[in-house]
Short mmCIF file of C-alpha atoms in Angstrom, two decimals:
data_model
loop_
_atom_site.label_atom_id
_atom_site.label_comp_id
_atom_site.label_asym_id
_atom_site.label_seq_id
_atom_site.Cartn_x
_atom_site.Cartn_y
_atom_site.Cartn_z
CA MET A 1 12.17 9.91 36.86
CA SER A 2 13.52 12.96 38.81
CA ASN A 3 13.01 16.72 37.80
CA ARG A 4 17.00 16.74 37.20
CA GLU A 5 16.69 13.70 34.90
CA ASP A 6 13.90 15.30 32.97
CA ARG A 7 15.98 18.54 32.58
CA GLU A 8 19.07 16.83 31.63
CA ARG A 9 17.12 14.87 28.77
CA THR A 10 15.48 18.05 27.58
CA ASP A 11 18.74 19.85 27.32
CA THR A 12 20.22 16.91 25.63
CA VAL A 13 17.48 16.96 23.09
CA GLU A 14 17.59 20.86 22.65
CA THR A 15 21.28 20.93 22.13
CA GLY A 16 20.83 18.17 19.46
CA LEU A 17 18.16 20.02 17.78
CA SER A 18 20.05 23.03 17.83
CA ASN A 19 23.19 21.26 16.41
CA LEU A 20 21.10 19.91 13.52
CA LEU A 21 19.50 23.20 12.86
CA GLY A 22 23.16 24.76 12.63
CA ALA A 23 23.87 22.04 10.26
CA ILE A 24 20.67 22.34 8.07
CA ASP A 25 21.40 26.46 8.30
CA ASP A 26 24.93 25.62 6.73
CA ALA A 27 23.53 23.21 4.01
CA VAL A 28 21.12 25.96 2.95
CA ALA A 29 23.77 28.59 2.86
CA GLU A 30 25.79 26.09 0.75
CA ILE A 31 22.92 25.58 -1.61
CA SER A 32 22.43 29.40 -1.83
CA ARG A 33 26.08 29.94 -2.74
CA ARG A 34 26.00 27.06 -5.34
CA LEU A 35 22.58 28.42 -6.81
CA ASN A 36 24.14 32.04 -7.25
CA SER A 37 27.21 30.63 -8.87
CA GLY A 38 25.38 28.04 -11.06
CA GLU A 39 26.87 25.11 -9.60
CA ASP A 40 25.27 21.63 -9.66
CA GLY A 41 25.68 19.16 -6.69
CA GLN A 42 24.55 17.58 -3.38
CA VAL A 43 25.04 18.92 0.01
CA ARG A 44 24.85 16.74 3.12
CA ARG A 45 25.33 17.47 6.86
CA SER A 46 25.31 15.02 9.56
CA VAL A 47 25.17 15.65 13.33
CA GLU A 48 25.93 13.08 15.97
CA VAL A 49 24.89 13.58 19.43
CA ASP A 50 25.81 11.49 22.30
CA THR A 51 23.07 10.89 24.81
CA ARG A 52 22.75 8.71 27.91
CA PHE A 53 20.65 6.42 25.76
CA GLY A 54 23.58 6.21 23.23
CA GLN A 55 24.46 7.99 20.02
CA VAL A 56 21.80 9.62 17.95
CA VAL A 57 22.90 10.68 14.29
CA ALA A 58 20.67 13.04 12.09
CA GLU A 59 21.39 13.62 8.55
CA ALA A 60 19.94 16.23 6.13
CA GLY A 61 20.63 16.48 2.49
CA LEU A 62 19.93 18.84 -0.43
CA HIS A 63 20.61 18.28 -4.25
CA VAL A 64 20.83 21.27 -6.62
CA ARG A 65 20.46 20.87 -10.18
CA PHE A 66 21.08 24.14 -12.15
CA VAL A 67 19.01 24.92 -15.41
CA ASP A 68 19.43 27.79 -17.46
CA SER A 69 16.23 29.67 -16.87
CA GLY A 70 16.47 31.83 -20.11
CA ALA A 71 16.26 28.57 -22.05
CA SER A 72 13.00 26.44 -22.78
CA GLU A 73 12.71 22.91 -20.93
CA LYS A 74 13.02 21.40 -24.52
CA GLU A 75 16.34 23.28 -25.17
CA ASN A 76 17.57 22.10 -21.54
CA LEU A 77 16.76 18.40 -22.40
CA ASP A 78 18.04 18.13 -26.09
CA THR A 79 21.63 17.24 -26.59
CA SER A 80 23.81 17.46 -29.63
CA GLU A 81 24.60 14.56 -31.80
CA THR A 82 28.07 14.34 -30.53
CA ASP A 83 26.77 14.33 -26.90
CA GLU A 84 23.88 12.11 -27.43
CA ALA A 85 25.99 9.09 -27.34
CA ALA A 86 27.68 9.90 -24.12
CA VAL A 87 26.70 8.08 -21.05
CA ARG A 88 26.12 10.30 -18.06
CA PRO A 89 26.93 9.48 -14.55
CA VAL A 90 23.96 9.00 -12.18
CA SER A 91 23.48 10.62 -8.43
CA TYR A 92 21.73 8.38 -6.37
CA ASP A 93 20.86 7.54 -2.70
CA LEU A 94 20.48 4.03 -1.48
CA SER A 95 19.20 2.87 1.78
CA GLN A 96 17.96 -0.41 3.41
CA ARG A 97 16.25 0.14 6.74
CA GLY A 98 13.94 -2.09 8.51
CA GLY A 99 14.40 -4.70 5.90
CA GLN A 100 13.06 -2.25 3.17
CA TRP A 101 15.46 -1.63 0.23
CA ALA A 102 15.11 1.73 -1.56
CA LEU A 103 16.70 3.82 -4.16
CA THR A 104 16.22 7.31 -5.42
CA ALA A 105 18.28 8.56 -8.61
CA ASP A 106 18.32 11.78 -10.53
CA LEU A 107 17.62 11.04 -14.24
CA PRO A 108 16.72 14.42 -15.65
CA GLY A 109 15.37 14.26 -19.20
CA VAL A 110 14.39 10.69 -19.13
CA VAL A 111 10.92 9.28 -19.72
CA ARG A 112 9.68 5.76 -18.44
CA ASP A 113 9.87 4.26 -22.01
CA ASP A 114 13.57 4.86 -21.96
CA LEU A 115 14.13 3.30 -18.61
CA SER A 116 15.64 -0.30 -18.34
CA LEU A 117 16.30 -1.90 -15.04
CA SER A 118 18.12 -5.54 -15.00
CA LEU A 119 20.07 -7.63 -12.66
CA ASN A 120 23.58 -9.12 -13.06
CA GLY A 121 24.41 -11.15 -10.05
CA ASP A 122 23.93 -8.92 -6.84
CA ARG A 123 23.83 -5.66 -9.00
CA LEU A 124 21.13 -3.68 -10.33
CA ILE A 125 21.80 -2.22 -13.66
CA ILE A 126 19.88 0.92 -14.51
CA GLU A 127 20.28 2.30 -18.14
CA THR A 128 18.49 4.61 -20.12
CA SER A 129 18.08 5.31 -23.93
CA GLY A 130 16.99 8.30 -25.97
CA ASN A 131 18.45 11.52 -25.80
CA ARG A 132 19.65 11.35 -22.34
CA ARG A 133 21.79 8.22 -21.75
CA TYR A 134 22.51 7.17 -18.39
CA ARG A 135 23.88 3.75 -16.64
CA VAL A 136 24.82 2.75 -13.38
CA ASP A 137 24.89 -0.34 -11.54
CA VAL A 138 24.32 -0.61 -7.63
CA PRO A 139 24.30 -3.27 -5.02
CA PHE A 140 20.94 -5.27 -4.80
CA PRO A 141 20.19 -7.89 -2.10
CA GLN A 142 20.18 -11.38 -2.76
CA GLY A 143 16.58 -12.88 -2.83
CA LEU A 144 14.95 -9.68 -4.10
CA ALA A 145 13.71 -9.80 -7.88
CA LEU A 146 12.79 -6.82 -9.85
CA THR A 147 9.20 -7.94 -9.77
CA ASP A 148 9.45 -6.98 -6.00
CA LEU A 149 10.04 -3.39 -6.87
CA ASP A 150 7.89 -0.28 -7.05
CA VAL A 151 9.19 1.79 -9.86
CA ARG A 152 8.28 5.36 -10.18
CA LEU A 153 9.76 7.96 -12.65
CA GLU A 154 8.52 11.58 -12.29
CA ALA A 155 10.10 14.99 -13.46
CA GLY A 156 13.53 13.21 -13.92
CA VAL A 157 13.49 11.49 -10.39
CA LEU A 158 13.49 7.52 -10.08
CA GLU A 159 12.14 5.96 -7.16
CA LEU A 160 12.49 2.21 -6.52
CA ARG A 161 10.96 0.82 -3.50
CA GLN A 162 10.76 -2.90 -2.23
CA THR A 163 7.20 -3.68 -1.99
CA GLN A 164 7.43 -6.10 0.75
CA PRO A 165 9.80 -6.04 3.78
CA SER A 166 12.31 -8.90 3.80
CA GLU A 167 11.66 -11.67 5.95
CA PRO A 168 14.15 -12.09 8.94
CA ASP A 169 16.90 -14.73 8.42
CA LYS A 170 15.99 -17.82 10.73
#
């Protein structure tokens, strides 16, 4: 490889990193704006860089959940009797890379005993009971069973990860 090719590759990488850092900076500014205004939500940025080796895509994402700092944690988790029956929407990220299926979902106020996972055909149903009720169904790979998942629920964040990679189709 010549010095010119090395320099071109370095310039491409530096430009890509600069663009990614700029996107992350924009995302952080958006998060700051949302925190200052008390808005919840998710911010995602994606940067595409064309290289002589093909296109490279970099993604960055942040999720903001605003909780009134003047109230106790218990007050933030409690719901009124009217609201208790309401089923809340679920924010989640689903990925399948290298034969590994994974899901991360926000379930604030939920404890493990209130979590229920079931399958309906090619859909995974996530439901909760208790003070905070959530329900969502997401695509689930055929051939995968609930027993093939590592399930973690900590601080209101549910993580489901496939324990073994899928075998490639022969």
